[in-house]
Amino acid sequence: MSAPFVYALPVRFADVDHAGIVYYPRFFHFFHVAFEELWRARVGPRAYSELLDRDRVGFPAVRAECAFLSPLRFGDTAEIEVAVARLGGKSITFRYRIYRAATPEQPRTPSAEGTVVCAVVDLARFVAIPVPERVTALLADLVEKEG
Amino acid sequence: MSAPFVYALPVRFADVDHAGIVYYPRFFHFFHVAFEELWRARVGPRAYSELLDRDRVGFPAVRAECAFLSPLRFGDTAEIEVAVARLGGKSITFRYRIYRAATPEQPRTPSAEGTVVCAVVDLARFVAIPVPERVTALLADLVEKEG
Amino acid sequence: MSAPFVYALPVRFADVDHAGIVYYPRFFHFFHVAFEELWRARVGPRAYSELLDRDRVGFPAVRAECAFLSPLRFGDTAEIEVAVARLGGKSITFRYRIYRAATPEQPRTPSAEGTVVCAVVDLARFVAIPVPERVTALLADLVEKEG
Amino acid sequence: MSAPFVYALPVRFADVDHAGIVYYPRFFHFFHVAFEELWRARVGPRAYSELLDRDRVGFPAVRAECAFLSPLRFGDTAEIEVAVARLGGKSITFRYRIYRAATPEQPRTPSAEGTVVCAVVDLARFVAIPVPERVTALLADLVEKEG
């Protein structure tokens, strides 16, 4: 069984909308923050920016979807899990799960679950390229196992 | 044939990310801006805020998905189309299409297409309720016809 | 007497914070949106992006300040005025005033007032340069007159 | 000599603008994030939300200003210092300093410095009230000493 990468992010004062709950597009931002933190934690603070700027490799989103299960509010902490649903030849499907962190009053609660399909592209020519080996290595343990 | 509601929104200086294209979670924000403008255009500037604050009716997103077809950049204008894919008993599925507006050099180009399923809830009790009649009336001409 | 440039911007569902009023950093964003619209309205939709990308001239903020006079809420329309407090040799001081637009119930009300000092820089070398003549021409009528 | 509270925040992929540097209104957001973290670190994750929601005490910004000294980019880490320039009867002036964290190639570098004057208000009546004692206690060691 693989274990996902987890990043805890406090819900900020301005993450909410007029209804007092986290604005739903922010969930996709939370996904991305966890993706950035995966690189920081495993390679270093400039790992992802150097991949883009020096190596000219990028991961534009091709498709994204999310089911919203229960709202998050200011004061909550979002625990964001990153796994890899599919490591393809020229694309990667990330799976994200967001939980409201446990508090003295409430257990840990699922808040959202989604996937983001990213192409792997040469940014200089904006064409799809094979997933670089070091990216495969970085993500290998996050690939979901069947059964 | 029904025609969608259309709202044109300039891509802002800060809508882009480090790769120089509109940050993909912003597309869902663009969807919501067009949704807000639908209310403004058809009922008035406070129509949606009053529905929430006075009538305590809200439309939390239950599920959202988007396919990203071609990037948008600063200087582009996003033309956002709003249609209703399904007007259910206690939920509404909106369909959004975003185009890069035509310029002297380039024709109008599809940029993104997605759907957002919204529950209709009584915000005081946070339970699903039937779609109010005036909401049905507001959206009736946006419902996609078959064939 | 010079007249400012004015741009009306609806307060969006997610512009507010947990206190239900526009998050104060958003006021500086509103300033910038009006600055972008000034270019769009007077030169064209790509005027500012081309200045940056083709001519490599930029206006990074050197100093910004704002007094917050009364809050804005979702449903309000922000009327943003842009004037030029000082057109210097290598910098420009913009003055912004934000009003809550009049409604049937309330008169137009001052909400915020601030200034932003921008350097004019050659983005290729990131050094200050004289204000280009066409920028001076663009802004000339917005310069505040004494008395 | 008092020491400021410090919070380190990675610059995110979408914090930058079309010029590739952190969008200047984001600096004020960074100020606020450090303010939120001060509460989290010293009292607990719900300290500030409970102050607002249960005790109905808020700190709306009355005036904010910032000098931008050197840009931040994606991949940088912002070290945000919070100090109290003035602890008044019914208002608090916070001083924020942002540094680009040291890297193997570059020393720690000042990026921005600003102040935010906050009123202390009873949110139920939206009138200024004296700074609550526990807030004074929370901030006492952050008050800047002369000399």
mmCIF file of N, CA and C in Angstrom, chain B residues 6 44-45 61 82 93 116 126 140-142:
data_model
loop_
_atom_site.group_PDB
_atom_site.id
_atom_site.type_symbol
_atom_site.label_atom_id
_atom_site.label_comp_id
_atom_site.label_asym_id
_atom_site.label_seq_id
_atom_site.Cartn_x
_atom_site.Cartn_y
_atom_site.Cartn_z
ATOM 1 N N VAL B 6 -23.743 35.408 -21.971
ATOM 2 C CA VAL B 6 -22.317 35.620 -22.239
ATOM 3 C C VAL B 6 -21.807 36.824 -21.473
ATOM 4 N N GLY B 44 -30.615 42.462 -11.096
ATOM 5 C CA GLY B 44 -30.116 43.710 -10.508
ATOM 6 C C GLY B 44 -28.868 43.466 -9.696
ATOM 7 N N PRO B 45 -28.157 44.556 -9.350
ATOM 8 C CA PRO B 45 -26.842 44.407 -8.716
ATOM 9 C C PRO B 45 -26.871 43.679 -7.368
ATOM 10 N N ALA B 61 -21.479 24.655 -4.465
ATOM 11 C CA ALA B 61 -21.031 23.703 -5.481
ATOM 12 C C ALA B 61 -20.875 22.329 -4.845
ATOM 13 N N VAL B 82 -22.626 30.929 -20.160
ATOM 14 C CA VAL B 82 -23.320 30.196 -19.106
ATOM 15 C C VAL B 82 -24.566 29.553 -19.704
ATOM 16 N N THR B 93 -27.298 22.016 -12.734
ATOM 17 C CA THR B 93 -25.983 21.816 -13.341
ATOM 18 C C THR B 93 -25.759 22.903 -14.377
ATOM 19 N N VAL B 116 -20.596 22.757 -13.393
ATOM 20 C CA VAL B 116 -20.634 22.888 -11.941
ATOM 21 C C VAL B 116 -22.028 22.480 -11.487
ATOM 22 N N PHE B 126 -28.963 24.710 6.363
ATOM 23 C CA PHE B 126 -28.015 24.016 5.479
ATOM 24 C C PHE B 126 -28.553 22.661 5.015
ATOM 25 N N ALA B 140 -34.742 29.579 -17.172
ATOM 26 C CA ALA B 140 -35.476 28.724 -18.113
ATOM 27 C C ALA B 140 -34.923 28.776 -19.537
ATOM 28 N N ASP B 141 -34.639 29.960 -20.029
ATOM 29 C CA ASP B 141 -34.192 30.064 -21.427
ATOM 30 C C ASP B 141 -32.759 29.591 -21.630
ATOM 31 N N LEU B 142 -32.043 29.330 -20.538
ATOM 32 C CA LEU B 142 -30.646 28.879 -20.641
ATOM 33 C C LEU B 142 -30.532 27.358 -20.651
#
